[in-house]
Amino acid sequence: MTKRPSSDGTHGRFDAFRLARGRGSLDGIVDAATLPRVADTVLEGPAPIAWRIEGTQDAFGRPALTVALDGDIALECQRCLQAQTWPVHTRTVLVLARDDADLVRLDADSDDEVVLAAAPLDPAQLVEDELVLALPYAPRHADGECAPPPDEAPNERDH
Ligand SMILES: [Zn+2]
């Protein structure tokens, strides 16, 4: 992938600890079809996903972020190969680690996800990470909702 310009002005990297302390928030809309690790899964774009990152703390008062995603993505059903709308509505708590040792300790210690925030974080990266986790590995319609295979004529055997 080409490198994106680092100064697009709106959503650059941010200091996660400062956001957590100040209970700040960032939000925006991303087209899932443009995210490198998700693009192959998305059947058709644009697939706008609204995201919001909020500074907070976990149940133990440790600095954390919540990452919330909302939107619909068209995926290809692995059974009938037709489009399937997959709703994405997630809200994830990420506990902030100050360094690698902190990361290991928190990871062993916490039920929440842990993210290394020693350096400023890229919101687009966090959003993409969560979206990868939110999408199914093999999307499929619910039973009985698949389109009939186009190359198989209905097999009628009435008397
Ligand atoms: Zn299907």
XYZ file of C-alpha atoms in Angstrom, residues 27-142:
116
model
C -15.256 10.236 15.592
C -15.611 9.928 11.878
C -16.794 7.764 9.036
C -14.589 5.334 7.170
C -15.294 3.394 3.998
C -14.578 -0.223 4.911
C -13.920 -0.982 1.234
C -10.776 1.195 1.427
C -9.229 -0.541 4.455
C -6.496 -2.920 3.266
C -7.236 -5.757 5.693
C -11.000 -5.626 5.175
C -11.319 -4.694 1.491
C -11.157 -8.299 0.245
C -14.070 -9.283 2.472
C -16.290 -6.390 1.429
C -18.384 -7.382 -1.579
C -19.212 -3.901 -2.733
C -18.251 -0.418 -1.675
C -18.617 2.150 -0.489
C -19.369 0.618 2.890
C -19.471 3.541 5.301
C -18.861 2.682 8.929
C -19.357 5.320 11.610
C -16.703 5.094 14.308
C -16.212 6.750 17.653
C -13.247 6.499 20.022
C -13.800 7.693 23.575
C -11.417 8.142 26.448
C -12.533 6.231 29.523
C -11.266 3.875 32.203
C -11.801 0.189 32.821
C -13.473 -1.346 35.874
C -10.217 -0.940 37.823
C -9.753 2.711 36.981
C -7.041 2.078 34.413
C -6.920 4.393 31.410
C -8.761 2.888 28.471
C -10.505 3.660 25.213
C -13.812 2.469 23.906
C -14.022 1.933 20.169
C -17.557 1.867 18.774
C -18.448 0.927 15.189
C -21.818 1.199 13.463
C -22.734 0.389 9.885
C -23.698 -2.270 7.383
C -21.304 -4.131 5.138
C -22.211 -6.241 2.107
C -20.405 -9.570 2.298
C -20.523 -12.573 -0.004
C -22.405 -15.512 1.456
C -20.067 -18.508 1.327
C -22.962 -20.881 0.584
C -24.892 -19.176 -2.239
C -22.307 -16.538 -3.204
C -24.940 -13.816 -3.128
C -24.691 -10.578 -1.215
C -25.526 -10.572 2.445
C -25.840 -7.458 4.567
C -23.776 -7.819 7.699
C -24.621 -5.311 10.436
C -21.638 -4.052 12.403
C -22.495 -2.691 15.842
C -19.603 -3.182 18.211
C -18.290 -1.455 21.273
C -14.929 -2.592 22.581
C -12.900 -1.510 25.594
C -9.140 -1.266 25.035
C -6.980 -0.925 28.140
C -3.913 1.238 27.507
C -0.416 -0.116 28.111
C 2.523 2.235 28.655
C 5.226 -0.159 27.440
C 5.808 -3.788 26.496
C 6.076 -4.979 30.098
C 2.820 -3.192 30.896
C 1.239 -4.828 27.860
C 2.159 -8.336 28.996
C 1.025 -7.676 32.556
C -2.312 -6.121 31.585
C -2.975 -8.811 29.016
C -2.625 -11.512 31.663
C -4.618 -9.459 34.106
C -7.538 -8.130 32.114
C -10.529 -9.547 30.289
C -10.520 -6.536 28.007
C -8.302 -6.100 25.004
C -5.042 -4.305 25.667
C -3.337 -1.911 23.283
C 0.202 -0.552 23.436
C -0.173 3.226 23.582
C 3.411 4.263 24.286
C 3.365 6.248 21.045
C 0.440 8.211 19.647
C -2.213 5.941 18.108
C -3.718 6.086 14.650
C -7.530 6.069 14.864
C -7.840 4.456 11.421
C -5.671 1.586 12.631
C -7.793 1.016 15.734
C -10.968 1.091 13.678
C -9.564 -1.371 11.159
C -8.411 -3.726 13.936
C -11.899 -3.793 15.445
C -13.565 -4.231 12.081
C -11.375 -7.239 11.278
C -12.589 -8.816 14.524
C -16.230 -7.869 13.875
C -16.486 -9.492 10.460
C -17.125 -13.239 10.163
C -14.471 -15.477 8.664
C -17.040 -17.284 6.526
C -20.243 -15.215 6.247
C -23.409 -17.166 5.510
C -27.109 -16.444 5.292
C -29.298 -17.934 7.958
